[in-house]
Coordinates of C-alpha atoms and ligand atoms in Angstrom, one line a residue:
M25 CA 0.0 0.0 0.0
I26 CA 1.2 3.4 -0.9
S27 CA 0.7 6.0 1.9
K28 CA -2.4 8.2 1.6
R29 CA -0.1 11.2 1.9
I30 CA 1.7 10.4 -1.2
E31 CA -1.3 9.1 -3.1
A32 CA -2.9 12.5 -2.5
M33 CA 0.1 14.4 -3.7
P34 CA -0.3 15.7 -7.3
F35 CA 2.4 15.2 -10.0
S36 CA 4.4 18.4 -10.6
S37 CA 2.6 20.1 -13.4
I38 CA 6.0 21.2 -14.8
R39 CA 6.9 17.6 -15.6
K40 CA 3.4 16.1 -15.8
L41 CA 3.4 15.9 -19.6
T42 CA 6.9 14.5 -19.8
P43 CA 5.7 11.0 -21.0
L44 CA 3.9 12.6 -23.9
A45 CA 7.0 14.6 -24.7
K46 CA 9.1 11.5 -24.6
E47 CA 6.8 9.7 -27.0
A48 CA 6.9 12.7 -29.4
K49 CA 10.6 12.7 -29.3
A50 CA 10.7 9.0 -30.0
Q51 CA 8.7 9.8 -33.1
G52 CA 11.4 12.2 -34.2
K53 CA 9.7 15.5 -33.2
K54 CA 11.8 18.4 -32.0
I55 CA 10.4 20.0 -28.9
Y56 CA 11.0 23.5 -27.6
H57 CA 10.8 23.2 -23.8
L58 CA 9.2 26.2 -22.3
N59 CA 7.7 24.1 -19.6
I60 CA 10.6 24.1 -17.2
G61 CA 12.9 26.8 -15.7
A62 CA 16.1 25.1 -16.6
P63 CA 18.2 27.9 -18.3
D64 CA 20.4 27.2 -21.3
V65 CA 22.8 29.9 -20.2
K66 CA 26.3 28.3 -19.8
T67 CA 27.3 27.3 -16.3
P68 CA 30.4 29.4 -15.6
E69 CA 33.6 27.6 -16.4
A70 CA 34.9 28.4 -12.9
Y71 CA 32.5 25.7 -11.5
F72 CA 34.1 22.9 -13.5
E73 CA 37.6 24.2 -13.2
A74 CA 37.4 24.2 -9.4
I75 CA 36.2 20.6 -9.3
K76 CA 38.9 19.5 -11.7
K77 CA 41.5 21.1 -9.5
E78 CA 40.2 19.4 -6.4
N79 CA 42.6 16.6 -5.7
V80 CA 40.7 14.1 -3.5
E81 CA 41.6 10.5 -2.9
V82 CA 38.6 9.7 -0.7
L83 CA 35.3 11.4 -1.3
G84 CA 34.1 11.7 2.3
Y85 CA 31.1 13.3 3.8
S86 CA 31.3 17.1 4.1
P87 CA 30.1 18.8 7.3
S88 CA 26.3 18.6 7.6
Q89 CA 25.9 22.4 7.6
G90 CA 28.1 22.7 4.5
T91 CA 31.8 23.1 3.8
Q92 CA 33.5 26.0 5.6
E93 CA 34.6 27.6 2.3
L94 CA 31.1 27.6 0.8
L95 CA 29.5 28.9 4.0
E96 CA 32.1 31.7 4.0
E97 CA 31.6 32.6 0.4
N98 CA 27.9 32.4 0.7
A99 CA 28.0 34.7 3.7
N100 CA 30.3 37.1 1.8
Y101 CA 27.7 37.2 -1.0
Y102 CA 25.0 38.1 1.4
Q103 CA 27.1 40.8 3.0
K104 CA 27.8 42.3 -0.5
I105 CA 24.1 42.6 -1.3
G106 CA 23.5 44.2 2.1
L107 CA 22.1 41.2 4.0
N108 CA 23.6 40.7 7.4
F109 CA 24.0 36.9 7.4
T110 CA 27.2 35.2 8.6
E111 CA 28.2 31.6 8.1
D112 CA 26.7 30.7 11.4
D113 CA 23.3 31.8 10.1
L114 CA 23.4 29.4 7.0
V115 CA 22.8 25.8 6.2
I116 CA 23.8 24.5 2.8
T117 CA 21.1 22.3 1.4
N118 CA 20.4 20.0 -1.6
G119 CA 19.0 22.7 -3.7
G120 CA 16.4 25.3 -2.7
S121 CA 14.0 22.4 -2.6
E122 CA 15.6 20.9 0.5
A123 CA 15.8 24.4 2.0
L124 CA 12.1 24.6 1.7
L125 CA 11.4 21.1 3.0
F126 CA 13.7 21.7 6.1
T127 CA 12.1 25.0 6.8
L128 CA 8.6 23.8 6.6
L129 CA 9.5 20.8 8.8
A130 CA 11.1 23.2 11.4
T131 CA 8.3 25.7 11.5
T132 CA 5.1 23.7 11.2
D133 CA 3.3 20.7 12.7
V134 CA 1.0 18.4 10.8
G135 CA -2.3 20.2 10.3
D136 CA -0.8 23.7 10.5
E137 CA -1.4 26.1 7.7
V138 CA 0.9 27.9 5.3
L139 CA -0.3 31.2 3.7
T140 CA 0.9 32.0 0.2
S141 CA -0.1 33.9 -2.9
E142 CA -2.1 32.2 -5.7
P143 CA -0.8 31.2 -8.2
F144 CA 2.3 29.8 -6.5
Y145 CA 5.3 27.6 -7.5
T146 CA 3.6 24.2 -8.1
N147 CA 6.3 22.1 -6.4
Y148 CA 5.4 23.8 -3.1
K149 CA 2.5 21.4 -3.2
T150 CA 4.9 18.5 -3.0
Y151 CA 6.3 19.9 0.2
F152 CA 2.9 20.7 1.7
H153 CA 1.9 17.1 1.2
E154 CA 5.2 15.8 2.5
T155 CA 5.0 17.8 5.7
G156 CA 1.2 17.5 6.2
V157 CA 0.4 21.2 6.1
K158 CA -2.6 22.8 4.5
V159 CA -2.2 25.7 2.1
R160 CA -4.2 28.9 2.3
T161 CA -3.9 31.5 -0.4
F162 CA -4.8 35.0 -1.2
P163 CA -5.6 35.7 -4.9
T164 CA -3.4 37.6 -7.4
D165 CA -4.5 38.2 -10.9
V166 CA -2.8 37.8 -14.3
R167 CA -4.6 40.9 -15.6
Q168 CA -3.4 43.0 -12.6
G169 CA 0.2 42.1 -13.0
F170 CA -0.2 39.7 -10.0
K171 CA -0.1 42.6 -7.5
L172 CA -0.9 41.9 -3.9
P173 CA -4.6 42.2 -3.1
A174 CA -5.9 44.5 -0.3
K175 CA -4.6 43.9 3.2
E176 CA -8.0 42.8 4.4
E177 CA -8.1 40.1 1.7
I178 CA -4.7 38.7 2.8
E179 CA -5.6 38.9 6.4
G180 CA -8.9 37.1 5.8
A181 CA -7.0 34.0 4.7
I182 CA -5.1 33.8 8.1
T183 CA -6.5 31.5 10.8
D184 CA -5.2 30.5 14.2
K185 CA -3.6 27.5 12.5
T186 CA -1.6 29.7 10.1
K187 CA 2.1 29.5 11.1
V188 CA 4.0 30.5 8.0
L189 CA 3.8 33.1 5.2
L190 CA 5.6 31.7 2.1
I191 CA 6.5 34.2 -0.6
S192 CA 8.3 33.6 -3.9
N193 CA 9.9 36.9 -4.8
P194 CA 10.7 37.4 -7.7
G195 CA 7.8 35.2 -8.4
N196 CA 7.5 31.8 -10.1
P197 CA 5.2 31.4 -12.0
T198 CA 4.1 35.1 -12.1
G199 CA 7.3 37.0 -13.0
A200 CA 6.1 39.6 -10.4
V201 CA 8.5 41.5 -8.1
Y202 CA 7.1 42.8 -4.8
S203 CA 7.9 46.4 -3.9
K204 CA 9.3 47.4 -0.5
E205 CA 5.9 48.7 0.5
E206 CA 4.3 45.4 -0.4
L207 CA 6.9 43.5 1.6
R208 CA 6.3 45.9 4.5
L209 CA 2.6 45.2 4.4
L210 CA 3.2 41.4 4.5
G211 CA 5.8 41.8 7.2
D212 CA 3.4 43.8 9.4
L213 CA 0.8 41.1 8.9
A214 CA 3.3 38.4 9.8
K215 CA 4.1 40.3 13.0
A216 CA 0.5 40.9 13.9
H217 CA -0.3 37.2 13.5
D218 CA 3.1 35.9 14.7
L219 CA 3.9 34.1 11.5
W220 CA 7.3 32.9 10.2
I221 CA 8.2 34.4 6.9
L222 CA 9.7 32.0 4.4
S223 CA 11.1 34.1 1.6
D224 CA 12.0 32.2 -1.5
E225 CA 14.5 34.4 -3.3
V226 CA 16.1 32.0 -5.7
Y227 CA 15.6 34.5 -8.6
R228 CA 16.9 37.5 -6.7
E229 CA 19.3 38.6 -9.5
F230 CA 16.7 38.3 -12.3
I231 CA 15.1 41.7 -12.1
Y232 CA 14.3 43.9 -15.1
D233 CA 13.1 47.3 -16.1
G234 CA 15.6 48.9 -13.6
L235 CA 13.5 47.8 -10.7
E236 CA 15.2 47.5 -7.3
F237 CA 15.0 44.2 -5.4
T238 CA 14.2 44.3 -1.7
S239 CA 14.9 41.2 0.3
F240 CA 12.9 40.2 3.3
G241 CA 16.3 39.7 4.9
S242 CA 16.7 43.5 5.0
F243 CA 14.0 44.3 7.5
K244 CA 15.7 44.6 11.0
D245 CA 12.4 44.3 12.9
L246 CA 11.5 41.0 11.1
E247 CA 14.9 39.4 11.7
D248 CA 13.7 36.8 14.2
R249 CA 10.9 35.5 12.0
V250 CA 12.5 35.5 8.5
V251 CA 14.2 32.7 6.7
I252 CA 15.6 33.1 3.2
L253 CA 15.4 30.1 0.9
D254 CA 18.1 30.2 -1.7
S255 CA 19.8 28.3 -4.5
I256 CA 22.6 28.4 -7.1
S257 CA 20.3 26.6 -9.6
K258 CA 19.1 29.7 -11.4
R259 CA 21.6 32.3 -10.1
F260 CA 24.5 30.6 -11.8
S261 CA 22.6 28.4 -14.2
A262 CA 23.7 25.3 -12.2
C263 CA 20.4 23.4 -11.6
G264 CA 22.2 20.1 -11.8
A265 CA 24.6 21.0 -8.9
R266 CA 21.7 20.8 -6.4
I267 CA 23.1 23.3 -4.0
G268 CA 21.0 25.7 -2.0
C269 CA 20.8 27.2 1.4
T270 CA 18.7 28.6 4.3
A271 CA 19.6 31.8 6.0
T272 CA 18.1 33.0 9.3
K273 CA 19.1 35.2 12.2
N274 CA 16.7 33.2 14.5
P275 CA 19.0 31.0 16.7
D276 CA 16.3 28.5 17.6
L277 CA 15.3 28.0 13.9
Q278 CA 19.0 27.8 12.9
K279 CA 19.5 25.0 15.5
A280 CA 16.5 23.1 14.2
L281 CA 17.7 23.4 10.6
V282 CA 21.2 22.2 11.5
K283 CA 19.5 19.2 13.3
L284 CA 17.7 18.4 10.1
A285 CA 20.8 18.7 8.1
T286 CA 22.7 16.4 10.4
G287 CA 20.0 13.8 10.0
R288 CA 20.7 13.6 6.2
L289 CA 24.5 13.7 6.8
A290 CA 25.7 16.0 4.1
C291 CA 25.4 17.7 0.7
P292 CA 27.6 16.5 -2.2
Y293 CA 31.2 17.6 -1.6
L294 CA 32.4 18.3 -5.1
E295 CA 29.4 20.4 -6.0
Q296 CA 30.1 22.5 -2.9
V297 CA 33.6 23.0 -4.3
G298 CA 32.1 24.2 -7.6
A299 CA 29.5 26.4 -5.8
T300 CA 32.2 28.1 -3.8
A301 CA 34.0 29.1 -7.0
L302 CA 30.7 30.5 -8.4
Y303 CA 30.3 32.8 -5.4
R304 CA 33.8 34.1 -6.1
L305 CA 32.9 35.2 -9.6
P306 CA 33.2 39.0 -10.2
D307 CA 30.1 41.0 -9.3
N308 CA 29.5 42.0 -12.9
Y309 CA 28.7 38.3 -13.8
F310 CA 25.0 39.0 -13.5
D311 CA 25.0 42.1 -15.8
E312 CA 25.4 40.1 -19.0
V313 CA 23.0 37.4 -17.8
R314 CA 20.4 39.9 -16.9
E315 CA 20.7 41.6 -20.3
E316 CA 20.2 38.2 -22.0
Y317 CA 17.1 37.5 -20.0
T318 CA 15.8 41.0 -20.7
R319 CA 16.1 40.3 -24.4
R320 CA 14.3 37.0 -24.0
R321 CA 11.6 38.5 -21.8
N322 CA 11.0 41.3 -24.4
C323 CA 10.9 38.7 -27.2
I324 CA 8.4 36.4 -25.6
E325 CA 6.1 39.2 -24.6
E326 CA 6.2 40.8 -28.0
E327 CA 5.7 37.5 -29.9
L328 CA 2.9 36.3 -27.6
G329 CA 1.3 39.8 -27.9
K330 CA 0.9 39.2 -31.7
I331 CA -1.1 36.1 -31.3
D332 CA -4.9 36.5 -31.5
G333 CA -6.7 36.2 -28.2
V334 CA -3.5 35.6 -26.1
F335 CA -3.0 37.7 -23.0
C336 CA 0.4 37.7 -21.5
S337 CA 1.4 39.0 -18.1
H338 CA 4.3 41.5 -18.0
S339 CA 7.2 39.8 -16.3
T340 CA 9.6 42.0 -14.3
G341 CA 11.5 39.3 -12.6
A342 CA 12.5 35.6 -12.7
F343 CA 12.0 34.1 -16.2
Y344 CA 8.4 33.2 -16.4
V345 CA 5.2 34.6 -18.0
I346 CA 1.7 33.4 -17.5
A347 CA -0.2 33.4 -20.8
D348 CA -4.0 33.3 -20.9
L349 CA -4.9 31.4 -24.1
P350 CA -8.1 31.5 -26.1
V351 CA -8.9 27.9 -25.1
E352 CA -11.1 26.4 -22.5
D353 CA -8.7 23.9 -21.2
A354 CA -5.0 24.8 -21.5
E355 CA -3.9 21.3 -20.3
D356 CA -5.8 19.7 -23.2
F357 CA -4.1 22.2 -25.6
C358 CA -0.7 21.3 -24.1
R359 CA -1.4 17.6 -24.7
F360 CA -2.6 18.4 -28.2
M361 CA 0.7 20.2 -29.0
L362 CA 2.7 17.1 -28.0
T363 CA 0.5 14.4 -29.5
K364 CA -1.3 15.8 -32.5
F365 CA 0.5 18.9 -33.6
E366 CA 3.7 19.6 -35.5
D367 CA 5.1 22.1 -38.0
Q368 CA 8.1 20.8 -39.9
G369 CA 8.6 18.2 -37.3
E370 CA 8.6 20.7 -34.4
T371 CA 6.4 21.6 -31.5
V372 CA 6.4 23.2 -28.0
M373 CA 6.0 21.9 -24.5
M374 CA 4.3 24.2 -22.0
A375 CA 3.3 23.9 -18.3
P376 CA -0.5 24.0 -17.8
A377 CA -0.9 26.8 -15.2
A378 CA -3.8 25.2 -13.4
G379 CA -1.3 23.2 -11.3
F380 CA 0.1 26.4 -9.9
Y381 CA -3.3 27.4 -8.4
E382 CA -5.0 26.1 -5.3
H383 CA -8.3 26.7 -7.0
Q384 CA -7.3 25.0 -10.3
E385 CA -10.2 26.3 -12.3
K386 CA -8.8 29.8 -12.0
G387 CA -5.8 28.8 -14.1
K388 CA -7.6 26.5 -16.5
S389 CA -7.1 28.6 -19.6
Q390 CA -3.5 29.6 -18.7
V391 CA 0.0 28.2 -19.3
R392 CA 3.2 29.1 -17.7
L393 CA 6.1 29.7 -20.1
A394 CA 9.7 29.9 -19.1
Y395 CA 11.8 32.2 -21.3
I396 CA 14.9 30.2 -20.9
L397 CA 15.8 29.7 -24.6
E398 CA 17.7 32.1 -26.8
V399 CA 15.7 34.7 -28.8
E400 CA 15.6 32.9 -32.2
K401 CA 14.3 29.7 -30.5
L402 CA 11.8 31.6 -28.5
K403 CA 10.5 33.3 -31.7
R404 CA 10.0 29.9 -33.3
A405 CA 8.4 28.5 -30.2
C406 CA 5.8 31.4 -30.2
Q407 CA 5.2 30.8 -33.9
L408 CA 4.5 27.2 -33.1
I409 CA 2.0 28.2 -30.3
D410 CA 0.2 30.5 -32.8
L411 CA 0.0 27.7 -35.4
G412 CA -0.9 25.2 -32.8
L413 CA -3.8 27.4 -31.5
K414 CA -5.1 27.7 -35.1
A415 CA -4.9 23.9 -35.6
Y416 CA -6.5 23.2 -32.2
K417 CA -9.5 25.3 -33.1
K418 CA -10.1 23.3 -36.3
N419 CA -9.4 20.0 -34.4
Ligands
PLP518 C1 10.5 29.6 -6.7 C2 11.4 28.4 -6.7 N1 11.9 28.0 -5.5 C3 12.7 26.9 -5.4 C4 13.0 26.2 -6.5 C5 13.9 25.0 -6.3 O1 15.1 25.1 -6.9 P1 16.3 24.1 -6.7 O2 15.9 23.0 -5.8 O3 16.8 23.7 -8.0 O4 17.3 25.0 -6.0 C6 12.6 26.6 -7.8 C7 12.9 25.8 -9.0 O5 12.4 26.0 -10.0 C8 11.7 27.7 -7.9 O6 11.2 28.1 -9.0

C-alpha cells in the first residue's frame, strides 16, 4: 500500500506531460521546452575548473551544515548585497528544494497552515503534502500584474492555524516582483499574527526594467521570523549541482535546521567546491546574464502579444510569464501540442498553469512559459504556439 499522503500528492505540473514529450521525441519531433525553468545559459567555467583542480583521494562526507569555504563565500555574497548573514546563520542544502522542506519541517506541525499567494510555485504542493500542512492562499490576478490584493483580503485568509507566510519573490510562476511597500505590508501582517516568513528568493538577481529588489532579509524588525530560501540553480545556471541554502538570524530555527541537516548527513562535496567558485565570480557576472534574460523577456512578450486572443502578463522578474490562451482547457491544448500537432517536425512543451493554483479552475485557460531559450528559438516557439492554436480550433 502506498501512503495516503503520497497518493494524494499531485504530480508536478511542470513535468506532468513528460511521458507525452518522450513519445513525441521518439517519433522524431523536435520539442522547444518552455515548460521548465532550466536555463540554457552556460554554467560558468569556474565551476568545472574548481572541481577539476580538487585533488581528492577519498570522497568523504562534508560537514552537515556545509563546507566552511562555501559557508564563508555564501555569507560574503549576502554581505555584499546588504544582508547581514554570517556563516553561522546558514545551512547548505540539496537545492532550494531541500531548504524549503527543512524550513517547513522546522516551522510547522501536521495540520498547520501555510499562507501564500495564488498562483504559487507548483512544487510547493509536494512539500505541503510531505509535511502535512494545509495551504491557504490570497488571490493575485494575471490581468493586474499579480499585484498583492488589499490587506483585508490577505488577512482574511489567516486563521489561528496559520504558522507560515511563504513568498516567492521574484515570483515563479508570475514573474512579479514585490515592492518594498508590499513586503512591509506582508511583514506587518506576519508580525501581527506571529507568522514565520519563508522568503524564497532564488531568482533574486533576475530583475528587469531597472527595478530594485528588496529582500525580506533587509528588515531589521523582522529578523527573528525571516528565513531566506536560496539556491545556485538559477543564479549561476547550475540546476544540476543541487546546491541551495537557508539563511536565518533566529538562533532556535537555525538550531532546528542544523539538526535536520545532520539527519541527512551532508550535501555532495564536489558540488560545494564548484559552488564556492561560483560565489567568487566577479560582481558583474550578472550584468550580462540579466541583459540576456531581458532580451528574452522582451521577445516572448512581444511575440505572444501578436497572437490573436492571447493575453500575456508583464514579467519584471525571474524568467516566467503566464499566458492566458483563447482555449477552455490549456492542459488539453498542451497535450494536443505534444501528441497531434507539429510544424516541420517541431512543437512546443508548456506547463499548464492550473497546477500552480490552489483553485485550479482559475488557471484553466493559462499556461506558464519559461523564457529560458535564446531569442531565435523563442520566436520559433511562439510561432508554433500560434500555429498550434489555429490547428487546435479546427481540431
Ligand atoms: C520559486 C522556486 N523555488 C525553489 C526552486 C527550487 O530550486 P532548486 O531545488 O533547483 O534549488 C525553484 C525551482 O524552479 C523555484 O522556481
